[in-house]
């Protein structure tokens, strides 16, 4: 995943590697120069030699600083660009998901994967460019330079490095499952917090503050416990590494002292060897630090890859149809819809036709598949059997933009975006004028309350429409669909929050506005749909009746039960 997104940045990555190589070689050269100053200058009392080698050391140090700064600068830019690209890729993929895929992952998990998970991968890449690239060069170069100083003493490295590697590998093996647990529990905390913020009114209404507090505390403590176990392992890493480093230093001084005493080694060479040993161990420590980050970043990368590797069940057509007759005829032919792994389909052999200039209503008991049926038209998900046609063309072959312009959907849960009334209404048509917006608001019976809002069309709207009532949200959502002026209007129980007077006025205004369009209404309230030209009765995913209100009252028992549960016999007649 990261490799594919790093490919466009190969030029700066090559420069980072070059800068790190030069910086590391300069760093490795400094102890040798220091040893020469001691052995050739200080011991022999040669001031010219000391000054000459000192000047070289200053020049090498300056080169090291310039390369280090350059490597960090380009490394940070590349890592941030990678994070930006991955976030964009995840966002684009999620935008292509149908309701099925979004439900599979869950909104809290998708948010965590787009933010926290990408941040962990981004941090790993940054540390790789600034530390990990230099670590293997430093380790190999340190071993070579240590051998150059004293071969017998270098035998200690053969013992020190494997011991350190065993310690690190044992800890890392236990850290990986813990970090997956951390990310999963972050998802849980996000989900609980999201539910509590969204449902704050319900919580207060039922006085469930204590219960919700305990629920969040439980999720929070689960995250705390797993994070604590992972943190303990991480905190164990550095003491072990430092123990090995300090024991190694003592061993080098001990055996090196004996080598100097026997004349097999000079003081400057021992000083340089100690420096190279520190470089080797420091490179291993840098690798250790990276290894500590690796399990969590690896888990995060897998979670991101799960999203990127998930194909939407609503696939765009390979040769899309970009033009329609613009009549607005909607037809469902033998439609079936089944959720993955479900024993029974939600919709079974649904066939109906909705024509321009007519209102087609869909009614049925809760769970009969009404909203699912409506969601098939704008391709919120695709039918698993049969076909949905707009103007005789299967919606699966239509270009998404063409289908979108032909349909105006008012969902069951009307969602408003943070911004203003105008920005929300223009979501349906960015080119709509203020006059178009006011006309749509008037039709939707929303003009009065919008005029009373401070700013009118420029009045602020909170995220989700939290600063307006449920009925006002529904009317604004209806106005948003009207601004688009599509050929097919889909109302998914869009009048449920309205009082009867507003409902009646709104339906009368809609009848004038949508007289030539195809209107499909899903509703629970009989009074909303009794005047429809055609009423489709659903029961357990099947069509059990079609006709007008009077016809269905006469010969459809399911419809009669629904009507008489809301109206008296006289009102129904």
XYZ file of C-alpha atoms in Angstrom:
573
model
C 0.000 0.000 0.000
C 2.677 2.512 1.087
C 4.963 1.324 -1.733
C 2.399 2.249 -4.367
C 1.899 5.708 -2.861
C 5.653 6.254 -2.455
C 6.286 5.613 -6.164
C 5.529 9.230 -7.225
C 8.075 10.446 -4.652
C 11.051 8.352 -5.802
C 13.174 11.402 -6.691
C 13.109 12.995 -3.193
C 13.491 9.521 -1.646
C 16.663 8.952 -3.695
C 17.966 12.321 -2.520
C 17.166 11.408 1.118
C 19.113 8.139 0.803
C 22.079 9.981 -0.751
C 22.094 12.635 1.986
C 21.824 9.990 4.709
C 24.681 8.027 3.117
C 26.965 11.075 3.011
C 25.991 12.075 6.557
C 26.671 8.567 7.913
C 30.038 8.268 6.137
C 31.026 11.657 7.551
C 29.985 10.534 11.033
C 31.981 7.312 10.711
C 35.073 9.204 9.556
C 35.196 11.459 12.636
C 36.417 8.833 15.211
C 39.261 7.834 12.859
C 40.336 11.481 12.606
C 40.106 11.765 16.404
C 42.292 8.645 16.810
C 44.881 10.113 14.424
C 44.920 13.381 16.401
C 45.599 11.435 19.622
C 48.158 8.971 18.228
C 49.933 11.208 15.690
C 49.454 14.611 17.276
C 48.964 14.550 21.029
C 51.235 11.580 21.813
C 54.010 12.918 19.542
C 53.428 16.575 20.445
C 52.951 17.567 16.775
C 50.815 20.784 16.938
C 50.694 21.161 13.149
C 49.258 17.692 12.806
C 46.668 18.448 15.490
C 45.552 21.695 13.779
C 45.469 20.145 10.328
C 43.366 17.163 11.370
C 41.183 19.474 13.509
C 40.402 21.565 10.429
C 39.443 18.436 8.507
C 37.175 17.382 11.408
C 35.411 20.785 11.320
C 34.842 20.496 7.563
C 33.524 16.926 7.884
C 31.237 18.011 10.758
C 29.797 20.870 8.679
C 29.133 18.450 5.813
C 27.442 16.087 8.264
C 25.177 18.878 9.585
C 24.147 20.059 6.111
C 23.303 16.522 4.989
C 21.392 15.785 8.223
C 19.273 18.942 7.878
C 18.582 18.221 4.211
C 17.621 14.604 4.920
C 15.198 15.635 7.679
C 13.664 18.384 5.516
C 13.027 16.191 2.473
C 12.048 13.231 4.683
C 9.382 15.282 6.471
C 7.998 16.653 3.199
C 7.797 13.188 1.647
C 6.207 11.602 4.734
C 3.566 14.345 4.958
C 2.854 14.015 1.222
C 2.460 10.244 1.653
C -0.024 10.779 4.500
C -1.964 13.235 2.351
C -2.094 10.790 -0.578
C -3.213 7.827 1.560
C -5.926 9.888 3.262
C -7.145 10.991 -0.164
C -7.127 7.397 -1.433
C -9.082 6.143 1.598
C -11.561 9.023 1.323
C -12.089 8.398 -2.396
C -12.603 4.683 -1.814
C -15.091 5.272 1.019
C -16.973 7.728 -1.200
C -17.421 4.933 -3.739
C -18.798 2.519 -1.128
C -22.446 1.567 -1.096
C -24.447 1.423 2.130
C -23.445 -2.245 2.382
C -19.700 -1.551 2.620
C -20.141 1.423 4.949
C -22.247 -0.746 7.246
C -19.640 -3.506 7.162
C -16.823 -1.294 8.442
C -18.899 1.159 10.473
C -18.512 4.937 10.422
C -16.328 5.132 13.599
C -13.846 2.587 12.205
C -13.655 4.373 8.840
C -12.930 7.668 10.640
C -10.176 6.026 12.725
C -8.629 4.412 9.652
C -8.615 7.723 7.770
C -7.079 9.717 10.633
C -5.266 7.805 13.382
C -4.197 4.820 11.267
C -2.839 7.013 8.476
C -1.011 9.107 11.082
C 0.745 6.011 12.465
C 1.898 4.956 8.973
C 2.972 8.521 8.222
C 5.025 8.659 11.441
C 6.717 5.342 10.609
C 7.700 6.629 7.165
C 9.044 9.861 8.684
C 11.152 7.942 11.202
C 12.341 5.635 8.426
C 13.598 8.546 6.341
C 15.208 10.380 9.279
C 16.578 7.384 11.247
C 16.136 3.976 9.687
C 17.883 4.743 6.394
C 21.017 5.728 8.316
C 20.867 2.809 10.804
C 22.016 -0.085 8.527
C 24.678 2.107 6.901
C 25.895 3.121 10.358
C 25.874 -0.474 11.617
C 27.745 -1.988 8.648
C 30.123 0.975 8.392
C 30.773 0.851 12.151
C 31.680 -2.841 11.961
C 34.069 -2.210 9.046
C 35.740 0.733 10.799
C 35.951 -1.189 14.100
C 37.699 -4.058 12.289
C 40.044 -1.490 10.786
C 40.986 -0.311 14.300
C 41.474 -3.739 15.965
C 40.411 -7.167 14.679
C 40.697 -9.229 17.918
C 38.662 -6.709 19.922
C 35.975 -6.741 17.217
C 35.120 -10.288 18.296
C 33.043 -8.738 21.082
C 30.644 -7.417 18.424
C 29.812 -11.020 17.418
C 28.478 -11.586 20.940
C 26.870 -8.186 21.632
C 24.739 -7.806 18.478
C 23.010 -11.262 18.593
C 22.190 -10.823 22.301
C 20.571 -7.464 21.548
C 18.696 -8.895 18.555
C 17.220 -11.729 20.683
C 15.964 -9.273 23.329
C 14.337 -7.049 20.736
C 12.680 -9.875 18.749
C 11.139 -11.410 21.881
C 9.520 -8.106 22.858
C 8.320 -7.238 19.342
C 6.568 -10.606 18.924
C 4.375 -9.795 21.924
C 3.742 -6.176 20.918
C 2.044 -6.760 17.575
C -1.243 -8.322 18.815
C -1.420 -5.690 21.551
C -1.259 -2.853 19.024
C -4.065 -4.415 16.965
C -6.081 -4.474 20.166
C -5.282 -0.785 20.723
C -6.595 0.202 17.291
C -9.743 -1.926 17.677
C -10.472 -0.317 21.037
C -9.951 3.158 19.586
C -12.709 2.203 17.106
C -14.935 1.236 20.045
C -14.289 4.497 21.909
C -15.062 6.444 18.727
C -18.288 4.500 18.207
C -19.513 4.986 21.782
C -18.590 8.675 21.774
C -20.271 9.211 18.408
C -23.468 7.510 19.615
C -23.552 9.564 22.808
C -22.996 12.880 21.054
C -25.590 12.097 18.365
C -28.138 10.733 20.814
C -27.636 13.258 23.617
C -31.315 14.263 23.556
C -32.496 10.682 23.933
C -30.007 10.090 26.751
C -31.241 13.165 28.636
C -34.896 12.350 27.965
C -34.563 8.877 29.493
C -32.107 10.017 32.189
C -29.520 7.472 31.048
C -26.502 9.660 31.769
C -25.188 7.218 34.372
C -25.540 4.205 32.083
C -23.837 5.972 29.178
C -21.074 7.183 31.486
C -20.451 3.587 32.588
C -20.500 2.405 28.958
C -17.910 4.989 27.932
C -15.838 4.279 31.054
C -15.817 0.580 30.155
C -14.649 1.268 26.589
C -12.102 3.785 27.864
C -10.727 1.330 30.450
C -10.429 -1.401 27.817
C -8.304 0.965 25.718
C -6.316 1.951 28.819
C -5.588 -1.677 29.783
C -4.345 -2.706 26.335
C -2.347 0.517 25.918
C -0.799 -0.020 29.347
C 0.324 -3.553 28.475
C 1.809 -2.311 25.200
C 3.455 0.623 27.008
C 5.045 -1.690 29.572
C 6.638 -3.747 26.822
C 7.836 -0.580 25.094
C 9.297 0.761 28.337
C 11.152 -2.530 28.821
C 12.899 -2.157 25.467
C 15.198 0.786 26.223
C 16.472 -0.435 29.632
C 17.453 -3.757 28.033
C 19.216 -1.996 25.184
C 21.022 0.375 27.556
C 22.064 -2.588 29.743
C 23.654 -4.266 26.736
C 25.305 -0.965 25.697
C 26.819 -0.309 29.112
C 28.015 -3.895 29.622
C 29.566 -3.761 26.145
C 31.410 -0.529 26.935
C 32.842 -2.033 30.127
C 33.923 -5.152 28.224
C 35.648 -3.093 25.483
C 37.526 -0.945 28.017
C 38.545 -4.061 29.981
C 39.852 -6.068 27.038
C 41.137 -2.961 25.243
C 43.158 -1.981 28.314
C 44.868 -5.356 28.219
C 45.548 -4.915 24.500
C 47.165 -1.499 25.087
C 49.177 -2.894 28.001
C 50.527 -5.650 25.762
C 51.343 -3.150 22.981
C 48.888 -4.620 20.495
C 46.737 -1.484 20.390
C 47.156 2.295 20.708
C 45.116 4.608 22.980
C 43.645 6.514 20.010
C 42.552 3.247 18.406
C 40.740 2.223 21.633
C 38.990 5.608 21.714
C 37.906 5.223 18.089
C 36.826 1.606 18.695
C 34.637 2.725 21.607
C 33.071 5.365 19.343
C 32.415 2.805 16.611
C 30.917 0.399 19.131
C 28.586 3.197 20.294
C 27.670 3.923 16.676
C 26.865 0.236 16.074
C 24.767 0.007 19.208
C 23.130 3.376 18.522
C 22.162 2.194 15.056
C 20.653 -0.905 16.647
C 18.847 1.361 19.140
C 17.471 3.412 16.237
C 16.352 0.200 14.588
C 14.854 -0.841 17.947
C 12.901 2.404 18.107
C 11.627 1.746 14.606
C 10.802 -1.842 15.522
C 8.732 -0.517 18.436
C 6.730 1.619 16.011
C 6.552 -1.083 13.342
C 3.928 -3.412 14.890
C 1.398 -0.627 15.392
C 2.089 0.919 11.986
C 1.855 -2.530 10.390
C -1.542 -3.126 11.985
C -2.683 0.328 10.864
C -1.433 -0.306 7.333
C -3.384 -3.594 7.235
C -6.545 -1.794 8.380
C -6.062 0.883 5.703
C -5.400 -1.784 3.092
C -8.645 -3.532 4.072
C -10.498 -0.374 3.042
C -8.489 0.193 -0.138
C -8.838 -3.476 -1.172
C -12.616 -3.495 -0.666
C -14.461 -3.089 -3.926
C -17.836 -1.449 -3.845
C -20.817 -3.632 -4.636
C -22.093 -0.687 -6.727
C -19.613 -0.826 -9.592
C -19.499 1.980 -12.178
C -20.386 0.856 -15.722
C -17.522 0.248 -18.136
C -19.382 1.893 -21.030
C -21.764 4.281 -19.255
C -24.891 5.671 -20.860
C -24.706 9.453 -20.555
C -28.042 10.503 -22.036
C -31.663 9.748 -21.166
C -34.940 10.579 -22.875
C -35.762 12.702 -19.801
C -39.300 11.360 -19.484
C -38.794 10.103 -15.931
C -40.377 6.651 -16.236
C -39.242 4.299 -13.461
C -39.639 0.534 -13.719
C -38.648 -2.378 -11.478
C -38.590 -5.793 -13.194
C -38.496 -8.864 -10.977
C -36.202 -7.121 -8.487
C -34.640 -9.092 -5.667
C -32.269 -7.832 -3.002
C -30.389 -10.001 -0.547
C -27.769 -8.923 1.992
C -24.518 -10.965 1.911
C -24.905 -14.161 3.945
C -28.642 -13.621 4.555
C -30.886 -16.682 4.428
C -33.830 -14.803 2.925
C -33.876 -11.866 0.497
C -35.212 -8.530 1.749
C -37.088 -7.972 -1.523
C -38.538 -10.786 -3.648
C -39.743 -10.516 -7.259
C -40.750 -6.838 -7.094
C -42.256 -5.492 -10.314
C -43.808 -2.044 -10.622
C -43.912 0.961 -12.937
C -44.038 4.633 -11.926
C -44.911 7.027 -14.749
C -44.492 10.792 -15.239
C -47.389 12.852 -13.957
C -48.377 10.157 -11.477
C -47.746 9.621 -7.776
C -46.840 6.083 -6.796
C -46.902 5.284 -3.084
C -45.285 2.350 -1.281
C -46.669 1.304 2.093
C -46.124 -1.676 4.353
C -45.341 -2.724 7.893
C -41.981 -1.991 9.515
C -39.250 -4.159 7.974
C -41.172 -4.930 4.809
C -38.376 -3.493 2.620
C -39.845 -0.103 1.636
C -36.667 1.971 2.155
C -34.522 -0.788 0.636
C -36.684 -0.694 -2.498
C -36.291 3.070 -2.794
C -32.511 2.843 -2.231
C -32.126 0.659 -5.323
C -33.133 3.495 -7.649
C -30.238 5.926 -6.914
C -27.920 2.889 -6.509
C -27.285 3.247 -2.789
C -26.957 -0.495 -3.318
C -27.614 -2.679 -6.356
C -30.322 -5.270 -6.836
C -29.039 -8.848 -6.547
C -31.667 -9.960 -9.035
C -33.846 -8.365 -11.696
C -33.349 -4.823 -12.976
C -34.171 -1.212 -12.075
C -34.765 0.939 -15.164
C -35.025 4.695 -15.661
C -36.494 5.634 -19.048
C -35.930 2.049 -20.148
C -32.210 2.054 -19.240
C -30.819 -0.163 -16.465
C -29.464 2.113 -13.727
C -26.327 -0.091 -13.546
C -25.406 1.050 -17.071
C -26.021 4.765 -16.449
C -23.208 7.198 -15.721
C -23.458 8.189 -12.011
C -23.801 11.887 -12.930
C -26.610 11.163 -15.414
C -28.515 9.075 -12.869
C -28.006 11.691 -10.158
C -29.399 14.526 -12.271
C -32.515 12.476 -13.061
C -33.316 11.698 -9.403
C -34.139 13.848 -6.396
C -33.949 11.788 -3.199
C -35.243 12.903 0.201
C -33.901 10.244 2.603
C -35.671 8.876 5.649
C -33.172 10.614 7.915
C -32.690 14.055 6.341
C -29.084 15.147 6.828
C -27.949 18.752 6.619
C -24.322 19.780 6.309
C -22.623 22.460 8.368
C -22.806 25.774 6.488
C -25.811 27.904 5.654
C -29.350 27.310 4.420
C -28.238 28.370 0.927
C -25.212 26.026 0.789
C -27.406 23.113 1.827
C -30.070 23.891 -0.776
C -27.458 24.369 -3.513
C -26.176 20.892 -2.754
C -28.843 19.809 -5.224
C -27.944 22.451 -7.827
C -24.826 24.630 -7.385
C -26.037 27.071 -10.065
C -29.435 27.778 -8.462
C -30.282 31.455 -7.956
C -31.662 32.935 -4.730
C -35.075 33.105 -6.426
C -34.888 29.362 -7.142
C -34.055 28.703 -3.493
C -36.925 30.824 -2.157
C -39.343 29.153 -4.588
C -38.237 25.694 -3.410
C -38.554 26.780 0.228
C -42.060 28.116 -0.409
C -43.126 24.845 -2.016
C -41.613 22.885 0.878
C -43.506 25.075 3.404
C -40.132 26.232 4.769
C -40.078 29.874 3.669
C -41.696 31.230 6.839
C -39.215 29.776 9.326
C -36.189 30.513 7.082
C -37.261 34.176 6.849
C -37.439 34.274 10.638
C -33.904 32.895 10.964
C -31.213 35.549 11.342
C -29.625 35.920 7.917
C -32.357 34.176 5.927
C -30.661 32.099 3.245
C -27.322 32.887 4.899
C -28.500 31.653 8.314
C -26.015 29.140 9.777
C -26.853 25.440 9.849
C -25.063 23.199 12.342
C -23.635 19.817 11.386
C -26.496 17.383 10.829
C -28.989 20.259 11.146
C -28.720 20.192 14.931
C -29.955 23.784 15.304
C -33.308 23.167 13.556
C -36.195 20.886 14.481
C -36.920 17.510 12.861
C -39.801 18.927 10.808
C -37.685 21.854 9.637
C -34.913 19.461 8.627
C -37.375 17.435 6.581
C -38.732 20.513 4.824
C -35.201 21.787 4.041
C -34.307 18.348 2.642
C -37.424 18.435 0.451
C -36.497 21.937 -0.737
C -32.993 20.676 -1.553
C -34.496 18.009 -3.837
C -36.852 20.541 -5.442
C -33.944 22.872 -6.293
C -32.505 20.103 -8.485
C -35.738 19.846 -10.560
C -35.265 16.153 -11.459
C -37.571 13.939 -13.485
C -38.054 11.460 -10.603
C -38.758 12.421 -6.986
C -38.167 9.820 -4.273
C -39.622 10.628 -0.844
C -38.576 8.083 1.771
C -41.008 8.669 4.676
C -40.134 12.363 4.307
C -43.304 13.746 5.936
C -43.249 11.808 9.214
C -42.139 14.779 11.367
C -44.768 17.161 9.974
C -48.093 17.967 11.556
C -51.204 17.109 9.526
C -51.863 20.707 8.404
C -48.292 21.220 7.158
C -48.309 17.754 5.582
C -51.493 18.562 3.646
C -50.244 21.994 2.528
C -46.905 20.548 1.480
C -48.469 17.735 -0.544
C -50.770 20.209 -2.300
C -47.819 22.462 -3.189
C -45.772 19.460 -4.318
C -48.580 18.304 -6.589
C -48.406 21.637 -8.448
C -44.602 21.671 -8.547
C -44.073 18.031 -9.569
C -47.112 17.667 -11.851
C -45.065 16.463 -14.830
C -42.536 14.452 -12.835
C -42.599 10.900 -11.509
C -43.181 10.878 -7.758
C -42.576 7.846 -5.552
C -43.504 8.171 -1.892
C -42.653 5.707 0.873
C -44.756 6.435 3.947
C -46.100 4.953 7.144
C -48.887 7.539 7.461
C -51.952 6.553 5.429
C -53.181 10.152 5.122
C -49.986 10.992 3.232
C -50.510 8.466 0.448
C -54.269 7.819 0.228
C -54.603 10.250 -2.704
C -51.818 8.581 -4.741
C -52.570 7.382 -8.266
C -51.187 3.961 -7.412
C -50.413 2.387 -4.031
C -48.033 -0.570 -3.742
C -48.517 -2.695 -0.622
C -45.415 -4.571 0.597
C -45.412 -7.414 3.089
C -42.244 -9.299 4.011
C -40.521 -8.087 0.856
C -43.267 -9.037 -1.581
C -45.883 -6.984 -3.401
C -49.227 -8.143 -2.003
C -51.419 -5.465 -3.519
C -51.532 -2.682 -6.129
C -54.256 -0.144 -6.745
C -55.914 3.015 -5.514
C -56.933 3.578 -1.902
C -60.558 2.627 -2.593
C -59.631 -0.506 -4.556
C -57.217 -1.735 -1.897
C -59.689 -1.052 0.916
C -62.180 -3.210 -0.922
C -60.069 -6.278 -1.644
C -56.669 -6.155 0.154
C -56.674 -7.333 3.752
C -53.070 -6.237 4.467
C -53.793 -2.678 3.369
C -57.068 -2.608 5.329
C -55.209 -3.626 8.500
C -52.656 -0.837 8.043
C -55.373 1.757 7.349
C -57.665 0.733 10.199
C -54.741 0.775 12.619
C -54.537 4.540 11.957
C -58.064 5.609 10.932
C -61.612 4.699 11.790
C -63.815 2.956 9.239
C -65.570 6.250 8.452
C -62.285 8.179 8.052
C -60.891 5.434 5.830
C -63.973 5.589 3.593
